[in-house]
């Protein structure tokens, strides 16, 4: 089906941004977000934020609707999920608390209308222990905002066809948190011929004028200036008019706002607008910039001996005073725009520092840590958050005491020689979040490897699963392929670490090759020195074993053992869910393939090939179909697309395909056949729409008659290589009106032509007009070699095959017109 236009997308973005801002400003919250359902209805996708950048949300940008996460629960249940603080979050939603272990409260409400839910709206606030959370009046306000947003989205869909759904790759709309303005700007137009000013309210405020009393005369503004700047005021205008370029001056205005006798400095910017004629030489536009607040703040901060710098909500440095630059050992050109932990300062490149910043932003509570700048210069960092970012104070300190003498809750230390696992908790906390996005078993294993190996300093990871009471390798990364190959195919009752950990339910931590040999004589060690065998058990059912391997001897601390034991349960649940998904996915795809033609008939004078790619974003089967139908009067080429991804869509597709074949077999014209298929869709009462393109190649092989029901236009490559979309009379989409008629268009098909029929999954891209995709396909068809129709089809699908996020199925039917067929 066709995608939405850019204007419609912009209107939806405005609705989302306005709603999330209203939700935050009308409550005690400092941040909020809107999630909308995905096209396959299996996930909710981050669509808009206010006060918190998406980067702070970690893996929480796409959440399966079945996840035990408040956003997903609010969407799937239609109920408000209110969590007063960290304690209630841990009790009711431990998975969320593990992944985001910060002191915050949250409230999530469904967004929808008329019994249909489009997504969820959530806000978060800094929560203190024992607090009551969001007051009832503010909860009602939040639900009211969500309901109005649902009504607006529904109205937008009815008016423009905007489908409301959000693609996983959609870039969220971001609205920053409000902050104090450091700069005031006033805008004006200046007519030199009449010496009149048209000024906005901002300019009047800078000059200390009431906009209602301003008489529009330049002389009135000039009278407010320092007497010594009157000439500069006029000369700036003359220079801009004469040189037809931007002219600037610094002017002084009395500082009456603070009751003083002095003056403050403002910047005057004047230019000639780009226009022709005499008026262009006398008409000016410009601005007056008052940066007094920002300048005063910078001056005050620069006087301090302590280092101070400011971080944006996503952790990038936006300002640093000279003391901070000196203490950090960087220049003013290096630091702005960089993350503290991104490698510029190796002694700060630790995930724990990023975790501290994230903790401060999400909980809105101060945080601190110490770090050592080589060789032995210790600095203490304190983070002071607000909704619009973090102010960081850095001061020199003495060397921290040894760990044995440290207090119960020492500050974090990050040094160049610190253990690599200092930031282990950051990686581990991310695992629970990342697992919510993993859908297939392969994705679950990749997430586990990406998170656990760097968190614990491991080099190898293998996941074995149980099938028919024996162990089978599902995933392996790192080292050699023979890592644990001896475990493949062994029964569960075998006395091996990979099976005993599973049958006993107890993790095994083996810290040396000697320890392994003592416990399990004869087991090969390869180059591995330490192992962690984690039993994967879900609902008392053995799923498999996850094994971490370490090339160097790795002592497992009590914290390591506790965390890995807890994570084994998360991994098992995710893997079991994913394996069930994989099984159902294979079943669904098998059913879909059974509903489509197994092979295309061979027809003299033409050659046809087909390609079909299922979508990758969901498990449900789609409604794309294709067919080649020989008849007494020629051959019919058909391609169609039933909306949605579900068993109902597939069943409707099969029935429409049968209807097309039936109408074609009895000799109906293309227009009558399409009208009959439309009536059939109404009789099925499926509540679905469908598009279809039907081309009847006449017996002479030179001509065809075509009808289309809201389907993307076929492409025709002529013998000389010129390629274009066929200009067909377009009929309405199937299922809109029972009495719809479908006009026929007669087209010429010279020998050597190639006809391309396709579904919109091949040409649609989120945020791009479908015509752009059609033209891109046309260009590919025009420039590709056409001597092999199979190779041509593969080339046209090359980019689609490489995509890991195909939201829609793709069908492509190519027909080469070889020569006129005998009558």
Short mmCIF file of N, CA and C in Angstrom, two decimals, residues 8 11-12 15 37 41 112-114 116-118 150-165:
data_model
loop_
_atom_site.label_atom_id
_atom_site.label_comp_id
_atom_site.label_asym_id
_atom_site.label_seq_id
_atom_site.Cartn_x
_atom_site.Cartn_y
_atom_site.Cartn_z
N UNK A 8 2.02 15.01 5.50
CA UNK A 8 1.24 14.28 6.50
C UNK A 8 2.14 13.82 7.64
N UNK A 11 2.81 16.72 9.93
CA UNK A 11 1.67 17.05 10.78
C UNK A 11 1.59 16.09 11.96
N UNK A 12 1.86 14.82 11.72
CA UNK A 12 1.85 13.86 12.82
C UNK A 12 2.97 14.17 13.81
N UNK A 15 1.91 16.89 16.11
CA UNK A 15 0.96 16.40 17.11
C UNK A 15 1.69 15.68 18.25
N UNK A 37 2.60 2.09 17.85
CA UNK A 37 2.67 0.69 17.45
C UNK A 37 3.41 0.55 16.11
N UNK A 41 2.24 -4.66 14.50
CA UNK A 41 1.53 -4.62 15.78
C UNK A 41 2.21 -5.46 16.88
N UNK A 112 -5.05 6.36 22.27
CA UNK A 112 -5.98 5.76 21.31
C UNK A 112 -7.32 6.45 21.35
N UNK A 113 -8.26 5.86 20.61
CA UNK A 113 -9.61 6.42 20.57
C UNK A 113 -10.56 5.37 20.05
N UNK A 114 -11.80 5.42 20.52
CA UNK A 114 -12.82 4.53 20.00
C UNK A 114 -12.50 3.07 20.15
N UNK A 116 -9.61 1.68 19.89
CA UNK A 116 -8.40 1.33 19.18
C UNK A 116 -7.21 2.03 19.85
N UNK A 117 -6.15 1.27 20.12
CA UNK A 117 -4.98 1.82 20.79
C UNK A 117 -3.85 1.99 19.78
N UNK A 118 -3.30 3.20 19.73
CA UNK A 118 -2.23 3.51 18.79
C UNK A 118 -0.84 3.39 19.43
N UNK A 150 -4.81 10.73 20.80
CA UNK A 150 -5.45 9.65 20.08
C UNK A 150 -6.52 10.14 19.13
N UNK A 151 -7.34 11.09 19.59
CA UNK A 151 -8.37 11.66 18.72
C UNK A 151 -7.74 12.36 17.52
N UNK A 152 -6.66 13.10 17.75
CA UNK A 152 -6.00 13.84 16.66
C UNK A 152 -5.38 12.89 15.65
N UNK A 153 -4.74 11.82 16.13
CA UNK A 153 -4.15 10.85 15.21
C UNK A 153 -5.22 10.15 14.39
N UNK A 154 -6.34 9.84 15.02
CA UNK A 154 -7.43 9.20 14.30
C UNK A 154 -8.00 10.13 13.24
N UNK A 155 -8.16 11.40 13.59
CA UNK A 155 -8.68 12.37 12.62
C UNK A 155 -7.69 12.56 11.46
N UNK A 156 -6.40 12.58 11.78
CA UNK A 156 -5.39 12.72 10.73
C UNK A 156 -5.42 11.52 9.79
N UNK A 157 -5.60 10.35 10.34
CA UNK A 157 -5.67 9.15 9.50
C UNK A 157 -6.89 9.19 8.59
N UNK A 158 -8.02 9.62 9.13
CA UNK A 158 -9.24 9.67 8.33
C UNK A 158 -9.13 10.72 7.22
N UNK A 159 -8.43 11.80 7.51
CA UNK A 159 -8.34 12.90 6.54
C UNK A 159 -7.28 12.67 5.48
N UNK A 160 -6.16 12.06 5.86
CA UNK A 160 -5.01 11.98 4.94
C UNK A 160 -4.57 10.56 4.63
N UNK A 161 -5.05 9.59 5.40
CA UNK A 161 -4.58 8.23 5.19
C UNK A 161 -3.34 7.88 5.96
N UNK A 162 -2.86 8.78 6.82
CA UNK A 162 -1.71 8.48 7.67
C UNK A 162 -2.02 7.23 8.50
N UNK A 163 -1.23 6.15 8.37
CA UNK A 163 -1.59 4.89 9.02
C UNK A 163 -1.30 4.84 10.51
N UNK A 164 -0.74 5.87 11.10
CA UNK A 164 -0.45 5.98 12.53
C UNK A 164 0.76 5.15 12.94
N UNK A 165 0.97 3.97 12.32
CA UNK A 165 2.05 3.10 12.73
C UNK A 165 3.42 3.77 12.55
#
